[in-house]
Tab-separated table of C-alpha atoms in Angstrom:
chain	number	residue	atom	x	y	z
A	1	MET	CA	0.025	0.018	-0.007
A	2	ASN	CA	3.000	2.275	-0.169
A	3	PHE	CA	2.558	5.262	-2.217
A	4	GLN	CA	4.730	7.971	-3.961
A	5	THR	CA	4.127	11.582	-3.372
A	6	SER	CA	6.575	14.680	-3.227
A	7	ARG	CA	4.541	16.070	-0.285
A	8	LYS	CA	5.645	15.361	3.180
A	9	ALA	CA	2.826	13.776	5.084
A	10	LEU	CA	2.350	13.156	8.801
A	11	VAL	CA	-0.576	10.997	10.339
A	12	ILE	CA	-1.485	11.394	13.946
A	13	ILE	CA	-3.098	8.587	15.459
A	14	LEU	CA	-5.415	9.073	18.370
A	15	HIS	CA	-6.252	6.189	20.914
A	16	GLU	CA	-9.523	5.216	22.471
A	17	ILE	CA	-10.360	5.717	26.307
A	18	TYR	CA	-7.896	2.979	27.139
A	19	GLY	CA	-4.876	4.832	26.044
A	20	LEU	CA	-1.686	4.228	23.988
A	21	ASN	CA	-1.955	0.369	23.795
A	22	GLU	CA	-0.944	-2.337	21.515
A	23	HIS	CA	-3.944	-1.942	19.229
A	24	ILE	CA	-3.035	1.842	18.547
A	25	LEU	CA	0.761	1.057	18.167
A	26	ALA	CA	0.352	-1.793	15.854
A	27	PHE	CA	-2.189	0.288	13.734
A	28	GLY	CA	0.612	2.950	13.786
A	29	ASP	CA	3.033	0.510	12.400
A	30	LYS	CA	0.616	-0.271	9.452
A	31	VAL	CA	0.418	3.449	8.664
A	32	SER	CA	4.103	3.954	8.845
A	33	GLN	CA	4.633	0.973	6.516
A	34	ALA	CA	2.405	2.502	4.055
A	35	GLY	CA	4.978	5.242	3.740
A	36	TYR	CA	3.710	7.941	6.359
A	37	LYS	CA	5.613	9.593	9.188
A	38	VAL	CA	3.410	8.606	12.448
A	39	LEU	CA	2.655	10.368	15.754
A	40	THR	CA	0.785	8.446	18.328
A	41	PRO	CA	0.343	11.041	21.375
A	42	ASN	CA	-0.599	9.662	24.783
A	43	LEU	CA	-3.372	11.869	25.639
A	44	LEU	CA	-3.974	10.109	29.000
A	45	LYS	CA	-0.209	10.828	29.992
A	46	ARG	CA	-0.123	7.517	32.041
A	47	GLU	CA	0.039	3.534	31.365
A	48	PRO	CA	-2.930	2.109	29.275
A	49	PHE	CA	-5.913	0.864	31.055
A	50	PRO	CA	-6.654	-2.795	30.486
A	51	TYR	CA	-10.007	-3.607	28.479
A	52	GLU	CA	-11.572	-4.974	31.570
A	53	GLN	CA	-11.368	-1.638	32.956
A	54	GLU	CA	-13.635	0.295	30.473
A	55	GLU	CA	-15.507	2.233	33.323
A	56	GLU	CA	-12.520	3.319	34.997
A	57	ALA	CA	-10.980	4.173	31.694
A	58	TYR	CA	-13.917	6.338	30.708
A	59	SER	CA	-14.350	8.020	33.962
A	60	TYR	CA	-10.485	8.898	33.962
A	61	PHE	CA	-10.818	10.387	30.533
A	62	VAL	CA	-13.919	12.449	31.318
A	63	SER	CA	-12.658	13.739	34.594
A	64	GLN	CA	-9.103	14.147	33.983
A	65	ILE	CA	-8.705	15.096	30.329
A	66	GLY	CA	-12.004	15.780	28.462
A	67	PHE	CA	-12.802	16.374	24.747
A	68	ASP	CA	-11.953	20.066	24.715
A	69	ARG	CA	-8.538	19.673	26.415
A	70	ALA	CA	-7.481	16.735	24.108
A	71	ALA	CA	-8.500	18.692	21.078
A	72	ASP	CA	-6.499	21.544	22.216
A	73	GLU	CA	-3.404	19.293	22.783
A	74	VAL	CA	-3.792	17.787	19.168
A	75	ARG	CA	-4.262	21.214	17.760
A	76	GLN	CA	-0.839	22.260	19.407
A	77	ILE	CA	0.864	19.215	18.070
A	78	VAL	CA	-0.478	20.094	14.565
A	79	ARG	CA	0.966	23.719	15.116
A	80	ASP	CA	4.309	22.137	16.263
A	81	HIS	CA	4.770	20.092	13.121
A	82	ARG	CA	2.926	22.472	10.521
A	83	ASP	CA	6.437	23.894	9.093
A	84	GLN	CA	7.900	20.173	8.623
A	85	TYR	CA	4.762	18.805	6.794
A	86	ASP	CA	2.919	19.652	3.560
A	87	CYS	CA	0.023	17.503	4.721
A	88	ILE	CA	-1.138	16.544	8.151
A	89	MET	CA	-3.875	14.130	8.754
A	90	ILE	CA	-5.643	12.483	11.827
A	91	VAL	CA	-6.905	8.992	12.259
A	92	GLY	CA	-8.871	8.318	15.483
A	93	PHE	CA	-10.606	5.595	17.302
A	94	SER	CA	-13.721	6.042	19.524
A	95	ILE	CA	-12.820	9.261	21.668
A	96	GLY	CA	-9.922	9.595	19.376
A	97	ALA	CA	-12.302	9.938	16.475
A	98	THR	CA	-14.430	12.566	18.196
A	99	ILE	CA	-11.314	14.462	18.955
A	100	ALA	CA	-10.221	14.224	15.141
A	101	TRP	CA	-13.726	15.553	14.291
A	102	LEU	CA	-13.347	18.505	16.728
A	103	CYS	CA	-9.991	19.121	15.105
A	104	SER	CA	-11.548	19.052	11.528
A	105	VAL	CA	-12.276	22.828	11.763
A	106	SER	CA	-8.368	23.545	12.097
A	107	GLU	CA	-5.614	23.626	9.809
A	108	ILE	CA	-5.209	20.008	8.815
A	109	GLU	CA	-5.733	18.357	5.461
A	110	GLY	CA	-8.067	15.454	6.451
A	111	ILE	CA	-9.315	13.004	9.272
A	112	VAL	CA	-10.512	9.482	9.263
A	113	GLY	CA	-12.682	8.481	12.372
A	114	PHE	CA	-13.685	5.050	13.575
A	115	TYR	CA	-16.684	4.824	15.755
A	116	GLY	CA	-16.600	8.091	17.291
A	117	SER	CA	-19.843	7.754	19.251
A	118	ARG	CA	-19.571	11.081	20.883
A	119	ILE	CA	-19.543	12.855	17.597
A	120	ARG	CA	-23.391	12.844	18.230
A	121	ASN	CA	-22.666	15.836	20.658
A	122	TYR	CA	-20.877	17.650	18.083
A	123	ALA	CA	-22.988	16.865	14.950
A	124	GLU	CA	-23.304	20.609	13.775
A	125	THR	CA	-19.546	20.657	13.365
A	126	GLU	CA	-18.792	21.682	9.575
A	127	PRO	CA	-15.315	19.975	8.701
A	128	LYS	CA	-13.005	22.407	6.838
A	129	CYS	CA	-11.140	19.408	5.417
A	130	PRO	CA	-12.246	15.811	4.024
A	131	ALA	CA	-13.667	13.568	6.941
A	132	LEU	CA	-14.164	9.879	6.486
A	133	LEU	CA	-16.297	8.516	9.208
A	134	PHE	CA	-16.956	4.900	9.979
A	135	PHE	CA	-19.711	3.790	12.489
A	136	ALA	CA	-20.807	0.378	13.920
A	137	ARG	CA	-24.435	-0.368	13.256
A	138	ASN	CA	-24.874	-1.648	16.616
A	139	GLU	CA	-24.321	0.985	19.405
A	140	LYS	CA	-25.629	0.680	22.672
A	141	SER	CA	-25.687	4.314	23.772
A	142	PHE	CA	-27.325	5.882	20.587
A	143	ASN	CA	-29.211	5.510	17.338
A	144	VAL	CA	-26.679	5.336	14.616
A	145	SER	CA	-28.956	5.831	11.827
A	146	GLU	CA	-30.041	9.146	13.284
A	147	LEU	CA	-26.657	10.492	13.624
A	148	VAL	CA	-25.638	9.467	9.932
A	149	VAL	CA	-28.580	11.389	8.726
A	150	LYS	CA	-27.322	14.491	10.379
A	151	LEU	CA	-23.579	13.890	9.371
A	152	GLU	CA	-24.373	13.304	5.786
A	153	HIS	CA	-25.475	16.851	5.281
A	154	ARG	CA	-22.219	18.094	6.554
A	155	GLN	CA	-19.995	19.329	4.090
A	156	ASN	CA	-16.632	17.433	3.278
A	157	THR	CA	-18.136	14.397	5.285
A	158	HIS	CA	-18.238	10.855	3.960
A	159	VAL	CA	-19.961	8.378	6.247
A	160	HIS	CA	-20.083	4.431	6.190
A	161	VAL	CA	-21.937	2.281	8.768
A	162	ILE	CA	-20.388	-1.118	9.360
A	163	GLU	CA	-22.468	-4.285	10.433
A	164	GLY	CA	-20.932	-4.667	13.734
A	165	GLU	CA	-20.395	-3.449	17.145
A	166	HIS	CA	-18.035	-0.599	18.520
A	167	GLY	CA	-14.433	-2.056	18.313
A	168	PHE	CA	-14.772	-3.928	14.932
A	169	MET	CA	-11.382	-2.271	13.953
A	170	ASN	CA	-9.533	-3.617	17.058
A	171	PRO	CA	-7.856	-7.022	16.827
A	172	TYR	CA	-7.631	-7.169	20.582
A	173	SER	CA	-11.242	-6.559	21.176
A	174	LYS	CA	-14.198	-9.364	21.188
A	175	SER	CA	-15.931	-7.125	18.719
A	176	TYR	CA	-13.296	-7.352	16.017
A	177	LEU	CA	-14.158	-8.124	12.630
A	178	PRO	CA	-11.502	-9.104	10.419
A	179	GLN	CA	-13.096	-8.738	6.925
A	180	ALA	CA	-14.547	-5.357	8.115
A	181	TYR	CA	-11.056	-4.362	9.451
A	182	GLN	CA	-9.405	-5.089	6.036
A	183	ALA	CA	-12.017	-3.211	4.026
A	184	CYS	CA	-12.042	-0.257	6.075
A	185	LEU	CA	-8.250	-0.237	6.245
A	186	GLU	CA	-7.957	-0.195	2.553
A	187	ARG	CA	-10.797	2.618	2.237
A	188	SER	CA	-8.851	4.481	4.673
A	189	PHE	CA	-5.542	4.171	3.052
A	190	ASP	CA	-6.954	5.153	-0.338
A	191	PHE	CA	-8.352	8.275	1.357
A	192	LEU	CA	-5.227	9.290	2.992
A	193	GLN	CA	-3.454	8.747	-0.222
A	194	TRP	CA	-5.992	10.805	-2.088
A	195	ILE	CA	-5.376	13.734	0.192
A	196	ALA	CA	-1.535	13.301	0.664
A	197	THR	CA	-1.010	13.377	-3.211
A	198	GLY	CA	-3.054	16.557	-3.336
A	199	GLU	CA	-5.341	14.662	-6.147
A	200	MET	CA	-8.455	16.056	-4.497
């Protein structure tokens, strides 16, 4: 999946509530192998939570970090690297996808978000860059179809719904779907390449 471009491209990968764990690092390796520079910031500033501690991880993120503060940190990372790269893109999972969505109004070239369920709280956001969003059909906390109807009318926004559950892109999750993973990975990499080569 390696691509050729004269533009220097950076991909910032944003983790889930669990933090910077093996899933995010492995995904970062795949993106790096595809020819991009990669950054995987640890927004929690601590060791990752195990998957069994979902409630603790969510509580920690909400009380200690929060979406606005995390988005501000990512925007600062973008500013710090702006001079070094022609193209900066963000890929996020779960809360990371919501943070990427919040950053889509900033000076970046594109975002990819996987099951960013809290995007529903920011559905009126109008991305200034291309945004590719994947949602799981089966979400416990909200109606995916209703959110998709709202998002499809946002500018620059491309939405896909996967027949599965939250976590379908995580090989370490019980919700992992190998075929969906591969299909979404290929579509995401095509999208990133489309942006990075400037063929938009």
